[in-house]
XYZ file of C-alpha atoms in Angstrom:
692
model
C -39.827 62.626 -66.026
C -36.992 59.418 -67.074
C -38.051 56.146 -68.851
C -38.380 53.080 -66.020
C -36.079 50.420 -66.332
C -37.661 47.909 -68.932
C -35.893 44.173 -67.895
C -38.787 41.206 -69.227
C -36.604 41.594 -71.951
C -32.975 40.920 -70.244
C -31.753 36.635 -70.228
C -29.262 35.721 -67.852
C -26.702 33.648 -68.805
C -26.343 31.975 -65.449
C -28.976 29.445 -64.821
C -28.820 30.427 -61.161
C -30.182 34.206 -61.230
C -33.434 34.007 -61.649
C -35.052 36.926 -63.059
C -33.613 40.600 -63.201
C -35.940 42.902 -61.142
C -35.491 46.892 -59.886
C -37.133 48.243 -56.396
C -35.070 51.568 -56.710
C -35.203 54.280 -59.385
C -34.610 57.910 -58.727
C -32.072 60.416 -59.085
C -30.045 61.283 -56.135
C -27.598 64.364 -55.883
C -25.393 62.957 -53.000
C -22.947 61.515 -52.974
C -22.376 62.057 -56.759
C -25.403 63.715 -58.482
C -26.769 60.201 -59.774
C -29.383 57.626 -61.544
C -29.255 55.421 -58.757
C -31.194 52.330 -59.695
C -31.775 49.375 -56.854
C -32.275 45.255 -57.278
C -31.827 42.083 -57.348
C -32.432 38.560 -58.537
C -35.571 36.611 -57.862
C -35.339 33.217 -56.245
C -31.829 34.034 -54.339
C -29.507 36.349 -52.391
C -28.131 39.041 -54.889
C -28.443 42.177 -54.736
C -27.138 45.207 -57.521
C -26.953 48.372 -57.057
C -26.466 49.985 -60.328
C -24.976 54.496 -59.967
C -26.020 56.292 -62.959
C -24.012 59.798 -63.592
C -25.159 62.396 -66.186
C -24.778 61.938 -69.925
C -22.344 64.494 -70.215
C -19.954 63.590 -68.051
C -20.211 59.247 -68.692
C -17.948 58.306 -71.531
C -19.303 54.842 -72.139
C -17.550 52.290 -69.299
C -19.092 50.599 -67.123
C -15.933 50.320 -63.537
C -17.129 48.045 -60.610
C -14.823 47.981 -57.413
C -15.242 45.196 -55.596
C -16.275 45.802 -51.548
C -13.504 44.300 -49.235
C -13.101 41.614 -46.709
C -16.321 38.317 -47.843
C -18.216 41.799 -48.731
C -22.162 40.770 -48.818
C -22.965 44.401 -49.593
C -24.337 46.730 -52.642
C -23.969 50.493 -50.976
C -21.184 49.958 -49.050
C -18.908 52.542 -52.766
C -22.287 55.062 -52.739
C -21.905 56.157 -48.332
C -20.303 58.284 -46.777
C -17.027 55.457 -46.289
C -17.078 54.274 -49.623
C -17.226 57.473 -51.126
C -13.946 58.525 -49.157
C -12.239 55.461 -51.439
C -13.632 56.913 -54.728
C -17.201 55.726 -55.256
C -19.026 57.815 -57.692
C -17.346 60.932 -57.770
C -13.886 58.239 -58.988
C -15.755 56.909 -61.572
C -17.419 59.607 -63.344
C -13.732 61.446 -63.458
C -12.733 57.600 -65.170
C -16.346 58.653 -67.250
C -18.625 55.353 -66.044
C -21.355 54.672 -64.629
C -20.641 52.471 -60.832
C -22.062 49.182 -59.929
C -21.601 47.971 -56.907
C -22.724 43.838 -56.252
C -23.541 41.449 -52.531
C -21.890 38.506 -54.144
C -24.710 36.979 -53.574
C -24.989 36.871 -49.968
C -26.378 39.640 -47.473
C -22.955 40.432 -44.646
C -21.089 37.517 -43.672
C -24.253 35.319 -44.733
C -24.127 32.153 -47.636
C -27.195 32.083 -48.946
C -29.689 28.994 -48.930
C -30.042 28.775 -52.655
C -26.435 29.022 -53.234
C -24.768 27.525 -50.123
C -20.651 27.210 -49.844
C -21.092 27.408 -54.039
C -17.445 29.362 -53.523
C -17.518 30.250 -57.755
C -21.186 32.131 -56.738
C -19.490 34.307 -53.831
C -16.264 34.721 -56.333
C -17.647 36.028 -59.151
C -20.767 34.519 -60.398
C -23.001 37.193 -58.576
C -20.850 39.954 -59.851
C -21.332 39.501 -63.046
C -24.193 38.956 -63.930
C -25.034 42.084 -62.206
C -22.107 44.200 -64.788
C -24.087 42.463 -68.447
C -27.628 43.139 -66.641
C -26.467 46.754 -65.751
C -25.399 47.009 -69.783
C -28.479 45.916 -70.220
C -30.112 49.352 -68.008
C -27.506 51.449 -69.367
C -28.638 50.838 -72.922
C -31.498 52.522 -71.908
C -30.252 55.140 -69.454
C -27.530 56.748 -71.794
C -28.186 54.933 -75.859
C -26.529 52.389 -76.084
C -24.041 49.899 -73.488
C -20.237 50.714 -72.946
C -17.950 49.644 -75.131
C -15.646 48.715 -72.073
C -16.120 47.643 -68.865
C -12.735 47.315 -65.551
C -12.822 46.325 -61.896
C -11.597 46.828 -58.500
C -10.995 46.485 -55.511
C -8.141 45.731 -52.752
C -8.446 43.460 -49.293
C -11.009 40.876 -50.479
C -11.538 43.215 -54.047
C -8.319 41.817 -54.335
C -9.188 38.282 -53.904
C -12.236 39.262 -56.326
C -11.294 41.330 -58.850
C -8.798 38.984 -60.781
C -11.724 36.236 -60.962
C -13.718 38.222 -63.335
C -11.354 39.810 -65.215
C -10.185 35.453 -65.558
C -13.831 33.928 -65.246
C -16.134 36.492 -67.040
C -14.484 37.641 -70.343
C -17.617 37.993 -71.885
C -17.492 41.437 -69.754
C -14.275 42.946 -67.923
C -11.433 44.286 -69.820
C -9.408 45.166 -67.324
C -8.687 44.442 -63.920
C -7.351 46.542 -60.782
C -6.257 44.337 -58.028
C -4.634 45.872 -55.073
C -3.939 44.275 -51.698
C -4.899 41.250 -53.296
C -3.359 37.401 -52.325
C -4.259 34.167 -51.917
C -2.989 30.593 -53.579
C -2.784 29.340 -57.024
C -4.678 26.431 -59.063
C -5.788 25.023 -62.647
C -7.739 26.939 -64.745
C -11.315 26.534 -63.998
C -11.195 26.685 -60.422
C -13.653 25.619 -58.726
C -12.522 25.004 -55.040
C -12.503 27.387 -52.058
C -9.321 29.451 -51.743
C -6.664 28.331 -48.259
C -4.510 31.930 -47.987
C -1.588 32.157 -46.261
C -2.978 34.827 -44.167
C -4.711 32.164 -42.134
C -1.721 31.524 -40.983
C 0.710 34.551 -40.530
C -2.431 36.547 -39.424
C -1.502 33.033 -36.189
C 1.456 34.597 -36.443
C 1.781 38.066 -36.307
C -1.129 37.023 -33.022
C 0.556 35.807 -31.123
C 3.751 38.415 -30.972
C 1.307 41.034 -30.074
C 0.139 38.710 -27.717
C 3.989 37.577 -26.663
C 5.528 41.126 -26.497
C 2.400 43.120 -26.129
C 4.886 45.478 -22.631
C 7.800 44.993 -25.308
C 6.190 46.458 -27.486
C 7.634 50.297 -27.828
C 11.081 49.668 -27.540
C 10.527 47.205 -31.128
C 9.212 49.941 -32.491
C 11.289 52.935 -31.943
C 15.231 50.561 -33.453
C 12.891 50.154 -36.144
C 12.302 53.934 -36.774
C 14.270 56.525 -38.412
C 17.477 56.989 -36.814
C 16.557 53.731 -34.333
C 19.110 51.206 -33.546
C 17.357 48.920 -35.891
C 17.707 45.426 -33.181
C 14.192 44.639 -33.331
C 15.077 41.720 -30.865
C 16.447 43.663 -28.167
C 15.615 42.637 -24.799
C 13.882 39.846 -26.023
C 13.632 35.749 -24.455
C 14.201 33.215 -26.593
C 11.094 32.377 -27.304
C 9.764 35.658 -28.046
C 12.594 36.041 -30.770
C 11.825 33.178 -32.380
C 8.197 33.863 -33.328
C 9.064 37.402 -34.005
C 11.805 35.881 -36.460
C 9.301 33.158 -38.221
C 6.645 36.565 -38.573
C 9.767 38.480 -40.338
C 10.737 35.096 -43.007
C 6.646 34.923 -43.628
C 7.212 38.663 -44.782
C 5.883 40.924 -42.076
C 6.678 44.234 -43.428
C 9.856 45.639 -41.740
C 8.796 49.096 -40.664
C 5.546 48.084 -39.892
C 5.882 47.114 -36.172
C 3.201 50.401 -34.835
C 0.808 48.096 -36.201
C 2.048 44.298 -34.594
C 0.309 46.099 -31.535
C -2.440 47.941 -32.749
C -3.748 45.877 -35.613
C -6.651 47.177 -37.488
C -8.970 44.554 -38.857
C -7.334 41.274 -39.248
C -8.747 39.976 -36.208
C -12.004 40.276 -38.549
C -10.024 36.941 -39.911
C -9.848 35.177 -37.010
C -13.461 35.577 -35.770
C -15.371 34.349 -39.337
C -13.713 31.717 -39.778
C -12.368 29.989 -36.502
C -15.971 27.392 -36.322
C -14.686 26.692 -39.461
C -11.379 25.884 -38.766
C -11.689 23.874 -34.944
C -15.158 22.058 -37.477
C -11.844 21.116 -40.264
C -9.518 20.666 -37.656
C -10.203 20.351 -34.389
C -7.268 17.213 -33.952
C -5.259 20.189 -33.879
C -7.595 22.634 -30.875
C -6.830 19.570 -28.974
C -2.813 17.928 -30.021
C -1.712 21.512 -28.850
C -3.198 21.292 -25.246
C -1.959 17.162 -24.906
C 0.291 16.021 -27.860
C 4.021 16.397 -27.869
C 5.607 18.820 -30.545
C 2.842 21.841 -29.363
C 3.756 24.573 -26.894
C 0.884 23.925 -25.084
C 1.316 21.240 -24.449
C 5.520 21.899 -23.829
C 5.924 24.716 -23.062
C 2.547 25.241 -20.992
C 4.330 27.955 -18.892
C 4.542 30.989 -23.169
C 0.732 30.533 -22.360
C -0.632 29.678 -18.932
C -0.939 33.068 -17.358
C -2.939 34.351 -20.594
C -5.972 31.565 -20.465
C -9.593 32.550 -19.827
C -12.319 30.477 -19.060
C -14.698 31.637 -17.103
C -18.549 32.237 -17.165
C -19.257 35.787 -16.714
C -22.374 38.733 -16.690
C -22.962 41.650 -18.588
C -23.039 44.465 -17.363
C -23.954 46.337 -20.204
C -24.571 46.793 -24.171
C -22.919 49.597 -26.123
C -23.943 50.161 -30.116
C -21.921 51.645 -33.151
C -23.828 54.406 -31.934
C -22.760 54.623 -28.306
C -19.088 54.898 -28.909
C -19.381 57.365 -31.271
C -21.094 59.611 -28.354
C -20.672 58.466 -25.001
C -17.245 60.816 -23.733
C -16.384 57.659 -21.714
C -15.171 56.058 -24.332
C -13.365 59.439 -25.414
C -10.233 58.188 -25.046
C -7.558 57.375 -26.830
C -7.417 53.444 -25.334
C -10.530 53.866 -28.307
C -9.368 55.256 -30.902
C -9.133 52.303 -32.374
C -12.386 50.701 -31.383
C -14.460 53.320 -33.345
C -12.685 53.611 -36.013
C -13.019 49.899 -36.987
C -16.676 51.245 -35.850
C -17.181 54.063 -38.110
C -16.278 51.211 -40.758
C -18.633 48.127 -40.113
C -21.306 52.163 -39.077
C -21.792 51.914 -43.395
C -23.492 49.425 -43.059
C -24.815 48.310 -39.652
C -25.538 51.598 -38.903
C -25.609 52.779 -35.753
C -28.003 51.401 -34.119
C -25.881 47.564 -34.111
C -25.247 46.678 -30.985
C -21.544 45.970 -30.956
C -19.938 45.351 -27.692
C -20.198 44.613 -24.425
C -19.361 45.379 -20.868
C -18.306 42.694 -18.020
C -18.804 41.744 -14.707
C -15.629 40.507 -12.937
C -12.977 39.657 -15.979
C -10.348 38.518 -14.510
C -6.492 39.127 -16.193
C -5.928 36.785 -19.137
C -5.578 37.275 -22.607
C -8.460 38.833 -24.051
C -8.053 39.447 -28.178
C -9.214 36.509 -29.655
C -10.895 34.791 -26.653
C -14.746 33.061 -27.276
C -17.930 34.639 -26.063
C -19.909 32.242 -26.125
C -23.846 33.593 -25.073
C -24.460 31.314 -21.397
C -28.049 32.431 -21.480
C -31.106 34.817 -22.297
C -32.771 35.219 -25.376
C -29.063 35.472 -27.690
C -28.181 31.970 -25.419
C -25.640 30.140 -27.552
C -25.034 32.946 -30.297
C -21.450 31.711 -30.472
C -18.731 35.797 -30.716
C -15.074 36.487 -30.406
C -13.847 39.221 -28.860
C -12.189 41.539 -31.762
C -11.219 44.862 -29.722
C -10.362 45.924 -26.090
C -10.377 47.953 -23.609
C -10.608 48.670 -20.466
C -13.639 46.186 -19.236
C -14.856 47.221 -23.113
C -14.875 44.351 -25.170
C -15.564 43.966 -29.363
C -17.012 40.567 -31.638
C -18.123 38.485 -33.951
C -18.698 36.585 -35.485
C -19.288 33.902 -38.366
C -22.858 34.191 -40.706
C -25.561 34.961 -38.442
C -23.895 35.656 -36.540
C -21.987 38.092 -38.020
C -25.674 40.200 -38.502
C -26.259 39.595 -35.281
C -23.414 40.953 -33.136
C -25.092 41.091 -29.817
C -28.389 41.868 -30.831
C -30.601 40.440 -27.124
C -28.451 40.688 -25.435
C -29.317 41.898 -22.746
C -27.981 43.607 -19.431
C -27.147 40.190 -16.284
C -27.058 37.167 -19.146
C -24.368 35.340 -18.561
C -20.899 34.725 -20.659
C -19.503 31.864 -20.984
C -15.578 33.776 -21.969
C -13.114 30.461 -23.161
C -9.668 31.900 -25.253
C -8.167 28.161 -25.740
C -8.789 27.957 -29.179
C -6.926 31.250 -29.582
C -4.408 30.445 -27.733
C -3.577 27.432 -30.094
C -4.706 29.754 -32.708
C -1.694 31.713 -32.026
C 1.091 28.404 -32.970
C -0.859 28.152 -36.058
C 1.855 28.855 -38.411
C 3.314 25.992 -37.377
C 1.831 23.165 -37.840
C -0.103 24.073 -41.149
C 2.372 25.200 -44.374
C 1.969 25.967 -47.093
C 3.690 25.120 -50.328
C 4.392 29.013 -50.736
C 8.185 30.164 -50.363
C 6.988 31.981 -47.529
C 6.406 28.949 -45.183
C 10.188 27.506 -46.000
C 11.966 28.794 -42.795
C 9.190 26.529 -40.922
C 11.223 23.781 -43.058
C 14.368 21.911 -42.849
C 15.579 20.586 -46.535
C 11.605 20.439 -47.556
C 10.546 18.627 -44.446
C 8.662 20.775 -41.754
C 9.921 21.382 -38.617
C 6.864 20.383 -36.505
C 3.493 18.493 -36.840
C 1.500 18.972 -39.691
C -2.399 19.174 -40.142
C -3.991 19.896 -43.126
C -4.213 23.013 -44.398
C -7.141 25.208 -44.195
C -10.191 26.408 -46.212
C -10.921 30.045 -46.108
C -14.458 30.562 -46.012
C -16.525 30.311 -48.969
C -17.209 34.187 -48.582
C -14.152 34.916 -50.475
C -13.954 32.788 -53.637
C -12.211 30.530 -55.426
C -8.344 30.592 -55.921
C -6.259 33.002 -59.043
C -5.257 31.008 -62.119
C -3.373 33.720 -64.211
C -5.490 32.628 -67.008
C -7.104 35.495 -68.430
C -6.847 37.722 -71.107
C -7.675 41.027 -71.005
C -4.730 43.121 -68.504
C -4.508 43.537 -65.183
C -2.013 45.984 -63.202
C -1.642 44.367 -59.216
C -1.102 47.336 -56.861
C 0.790 46.053 -53.808
C 2.523 48.208 -50.711
C 5.169 48.062 -48.881
C 3.274 48.616 -45.240
C 0.184 46.238 -44.735
C 0.353 45.092 -42.146
C -2.972 42.983 -43.227
C -1.690 41.995 -47.178
C 2.204 41.325 -47.118
C 4.611 41.871 -50.025
C 4.973 38.277 -50.292
C 1.318 37.745 -51.014
C 2.352 40.856 -54.481
C 3.753 38.351 -55.534
C 1.688 35.469 -55.997
C -0.238 36.300 -58.876
C 3.281 37.909 -60.934
C 4.257 34.428 -60.875
C 1.008 32.692 -62.240
C 0.606 34.582 -64.765
C 3.835 33.992 -65.321
C 3.160 29.963 -64.646
C 0.217 30.266 -66.992
C 1.365 32.638 -70.089
C 4.515 32.559 -69.398
C 6.793 36.420 -70.313
C 5.774 36.839 -72.956
C 1.585 36.570 -71.978
C 2.669 38.200 -68.360
C 5.306 41.403 -70.338
C 1.565 41.200 -72.764
C -0.751 41.544 -69.849
C -0.119 42.037 -66.898
C 1.973 44.792 -64.622
C 3.165 44.994 -60.878
C 3.317 48.432 -58.855
C 4.455 48.432 -54.964
C 3.341 51.700 -53.891
C 5.248 53.110 -50.705
C 4.587 53.964 -47.424
C 1.102 52.445 -47.892
C -1.018 50.489 -44.856
C -4.199 48.378 -45.154
C -5.915 52.162 -45.185
C -4.809 55.130 -45.218
C -3.315 56.971 -41.963
C -6.884 58.122 -41.109
C -8.172 55.320 -40.335
C -5.506 53.959 -38.292
C -4.479 54.667 -34.524
C -1.782 57.194 -33.555
C 1.100 56.083 -32.323
C 1.960 58.821 -28.399
C 4.812 60.153 -30.398
C 3.751 60.396 -33.809
C 0.509 60.255 -36.252
C 0.159 57.789 -38.795
C -0.035 59.790 -41.016
C 3.932 60.787 -40.676
C 4.691 57.497 -41.629
C 1.676 55.890 -43.733
C 0.242 57.637 -47.212
C -3.169 57.640 -48.253
C -2.638 55.820 -51.639
C -6.518 55.913 -53.271
C -4.862 58.509 -55.288
C -2.542 56.968 -56.580
C -5.216 53.850 -57.290
C -6.724 55.969 -59.240
C -4.061 56.811 -60.869
C -3.639 53.063 -61.932
C -7.835 53.050 -62.834
C -6.189 55.686 -65.670
C -3.355 54.383 -66.349
C -5.969 50.931 -66.812
C -8.278 52.307 -69.816
C -5.076 53.827 -71.272
C -3.450 50.630 -71.302
C -6.329 49.098 -72.643
C -8.307 51.637 -74.824
C -4.769 53.302 -76.399
C -2.969 50.172 -75.455
C -0.028 52.274 -73.426
C 1.134 50.581 -70.950
C 1.965 51.364 -67.513
C 5.095 51.461 -66.160
C 6.098 48.294 -63.667
C 8.274 49.084 -60.833
C 11.212 47.269 -59.954
C 12.088 45.547 -57.072
C 13.667 42.923 -55.097
C 12.620 40.602 -52.593
C 14.497 38.634 -50.747
C 13.953 37.129 -46.779
C 10.368 38.341 -47.105
C 10.857 41.437 -47.732
C 10.474 43.703 -51.103
C 13.390 45.229 -51.446
C 13.022 49.050 -53.890
C 15.403 51.096 -55.791
C 17.356 54.653 -53.934
C 15.913 56.198 -56.969
C 12.813 57.256 -58.613
C 14.661 56.239 -62.230
C 15.835 53.228 -61.270
C 12.207 52.415 -59.536
C 9.521 53.536 -61.554
C 6.051 52.695 -60.504
C 4.272 55.909 -60.264
C 5.048 57.487 -56.969
C 8.396 60.151 -55.916
C 10.970 59.090 -54.330
C 11.351 60.656 -50.645
C 14.459 61.413 -49.087
C 14.702 63.440 -44.977
C 17.522 64.068 -43.208
C 18.182 66.016 -39.717
C 21.852 68.022 -39.891
C 23.142 65.500 -42.956
C 22.050 62.477 -41.118
C 18.609 59.828 -40.313
C 19.205 61.331 -37.091
C 20.761 64.033 -34.747
C 20.869 64.633 -31.674
C 21.199 69.068 -30.210
C 20.063 70.030 -27.072
C 17.065 72.872 -26.945
C 17.389 75.948 -28.904
C 19.755 75.088 -31.179
C 18.670 74.922 -34.808
C 18.231 71.499 -36.779
C 19.441 72.005 -40.517
C 16.439 69.280 -41.969
C 16.621 68.796 -46.178
C 14.114 67.457 -48.255
C 15.222 65.491 -51.523
C 12.560 64.005 -54.175
C 12.305 62.284 -57.516
C 9.159 62.122 -59.604
C 10.542 58.199 -62.223
C 9.156 59.521 -65.816
C 5.584 57.789 -65.110
C 4.994 60.207 -62.505
C 4.923 63.863 -64.151
C 6.432 66.998 -61.657
C 7.038 66.901 -58.117
C 3.686 69.650 -56.980
C 4.317 69.782 -53.566
C 6.573 69.841 -49.889
C 4.872 69.695 -46.809
C 6.860 69.918 -43.489
C 5.619 68.097 -40.302
C 8.384 69.013 -37.103
C 7.155 67.140 -34.314
C 4.902 64.394 -35.147
C 1.864 65.686 -34.583
C 0.822 65.249 -38.472
C -0.276 68.751 -39.414
C 2.192 69.509 -41.588
C 1.662 73.420 -41.590
C 4.855 74.828 -43.863
C 4.782 74.979 -46.909
C 7.419 76.436 -49.161
C 6.942 77.364 -52.125
C 7.587 74.933 -55.368
C 7.049 75.563 -60.280
C 5.638 72.265 -59.880
C 7.289 72.363 -63.774
C 10.136 70.037 -62.074
C 11.139 66.640 -61.909
C 12.735 67.085 -58.796
C 14.100 69.111 -55.871
C 16.406 69.114 -52.377
C 15.328 71.633 -50.012
C 16.817 72.890 -47.182
C 15.416 74.196 -44.286
C 16.137 75.063 -40.232
C 13.736 74.709 -37.457
C 14.487 75.376 -33.207
C 13.208 72.418 -30.144
C 12.884 74.630 -27.712
C 12.118 72.000 -25.574
C 13.107 67.988 -24.891
C 12.069 64.967 -26.982
C 13.188 62.174 -29.527
C 10.532 64.141 -32.539
C 10.141 62.392 -35.880
C 10.892 65.456 -38.807
C 8.484 64.171 -41.871
C 8.978 65.268 -45.245
C 5.604 65.218 -47.422
C 5.582 65.012 -50.991
C 3.262 65.235 -53.988
C 4.223 64.091 -57.508
C 1.306 64.836 -60.100
C 1.105 62.761 -63.921
C -0.224 66.791 -65.298
C 2.047 68.898 -63.036
C -0.878 70.849 -62.173
C -0.514 71.814 -58.127
C -3.873 72.838 -57.564
C -6.038 69.185 -58.740
C -6.585 67.463 -55.210
C -6.852 64.790 -57.316
C -4.438 61.928 -58.227
C -1.007 63.576 -56.179
C 0.475 60.709 -55.870
C 2.688 61.429 -52.429
C 5.317 59.369 -50.427
C 6.629 60.456 -46.990
C 10.485 60.114 -45.431
C 11.012 61.429 -42.424
C 15.097 61.862 -40.282
C 14.841 61.518 -35.337
C 15.927 64.440 -34.232
C 16.582 63.543 -30.247
C 16.032 67.030 -28.436
C 18.517 66.980 -24.371
C-alpha cells in the first residue's frame, strides 16, 4: 500500500495560500503510468495536479507545463489533448514528474479572494503549487527534484517567463513558445497591455472586408503564385491589408485570415472590459470625425446587425461531434475548436445556438445577449458561425455557462456594433512597439487616440527580462495568433535588462519555419490543399528544445540560436541550414526546376527536393512526398539517415487538369534515429504544378 501524502508539515512561502490538501492520490495507467495526486490550497481557488511516473523513470527533475489562453484548469496536460502536446509521456522521457496548476482560478473566472491581482494568475499560484510538489516528491521518490523547468505556449508562453523571473527559488529554466506581451521594470505588478488586442482587430477587419476575396489573395501568396495579394482590392481594402502586414502578420499565412482558429476568443473574453475601460471609443466610432463609422459608414453599413430573434435549438459539444447535420466541411473549424474546449468543459456543454430568421449582416464577433428565460441578461459573443449555427463565449461566469439555461423559444438580442467598431481599434490605440510605427508619422498618430487597454488579469503581468536562470524562446514564422513581431519582444527586454553579455549567457531565440499556433491536425483544410502540406507539427521541436534547455542548465551546453532578419514587420531566415542555425532542416522543392510549372495532363513532371540539416539538427532521417495536396504523403523514398543533406528526384504524372501543390515533408533527428517517433524535426516545402 502506498503511503499517503503528508501535508501538515508544509509551510507556504506565499501567505495568500492556505494549507495544502490532497483529495485524490491514486495510481493511473493512462495517459502514461503515474501516481496521480490532486489537491489545492485552502481558502482560495488554487488547484493543482502532480503526475509522478515510476521511480525508475525519474531523473530528479520537476517539469511544469503552462496551459494556454487564460488557463484555469489543473488537468489539461493530463487529458487526451494535452497528452498529444506532450503531457506525462514527454515529462517522463525528460526524466521528470509533471506539475499542473489552474493558475489560481477556475475556468475563465477570477478568484473572489484574489480579485484582479494579476500577479496571482500570472505566476504566484503556479509557483506555490510547484513548491508544494517538491515537498510531495520527497515523499514519493525519497528526495526533492534537483532542477525545475517551466514551459508553455500562447498564454503559457505569456506566463512561463514570469515564473522564471519571479520564482527563482523554484525554477532553473524556462521554454516559452509563441509568447507575447509588453515590458515593464522589475518587479512588474500591473496587468499587461498586449499588442494582440489591436493586431487581432486589424486581422478581423481584413477577414470581414475580404471574406469574398480571400481565395485569390491566398492563391497569390502560395508557392508559384503571383506574389501580389492586393490585386483586385479597393483602396480601403488595400489600406487595411497593408496595415495588417506592417503590423507583422506573417506573409504566407493568409489562408488563416479567412479561416481563423481561436483568435476570436480574445475578443469574446475581453469585449466587456474594453467597453468598460473606453466607452468613448465605441461611441466616437459612430459619431465623430476621424473614425470610419462616422466618416465612411458605407464601409460597415451593410454588415450591421441589431435585432431581437428567437432560439430555435441549443447545441452541445457532443451533438456537434455526432449529429450528421454538422458533418459538412463548413463545420470543420467549429468542431475542431469544440474538441479543444470539450477536453475541459465536457461534451454536454451547451456550446452553440441556431437562431430563427436572423437577417443578413456580419455574424462573427456579434454580441448575443439573452433577453428572456432562465439565463436572461447573460452576455456572450459569437466566436464561430456556419449556416444558422452560432458558437459563443464570454467573460467570467458566461465563459463557464455558455448557453446553459437557454431553451428553444428564448429571445436573444443580436448586436454587432461594438465588434464593427473593434475592427478599427488598431488605428486608435497605438502602443510604443515598432509594429505600430506605420500608423504614425514623425511620431504623431494618424488617427485620434485612446488609452491602450489593459488585458484580462488572468493573462498576468508584464515581462521584465530580469531573471538568473536560462531561457530558450521558440517562435513560429507562420503564427497568425502571436505574430513574428511578438517573438522579438522578450529578446529586447533581456538585452535591455541584462546587456548583451547577460543575454548571451542566459537567452536564446529559435525560429520554427512553417508552424502555426496549433498543429495542422486541428486546422481546417482548404479545398485545394491540406493544412499538413504547408504547416508542420512543431511539438517534436519543442521536446527537443526542452532536452536542450536541460542540457544547458545542467551541463552548460547552450542550445543553438537561429539567425534572422526583421524588416517591415516580417522575419526573414537565411536560405541555408548552416547560415540559419537552430535545429530545423531547410527544405526546397522544385517542379521541372522551378517553383511553378505548367504541363498537360499525362506529361511527366520532375520533382526535386533538397534538404539540409543545420549543425545542431543531426541528420536527415525521412523524406515524404504528397503529390496532390491531400496530405497523405504516400511516397517515401529511402534515405540512409546518416547524411546532413539530401537531394532526391522523382517523377510524377498528373492525369487530370487542375492546380496541384507537390509537397515534400522532411524530418531531421539529432541522433540520426529514423525509427523513433520522438523529436523528429520537421519542415515542408512545395512547388505548384498547373495541369491543363
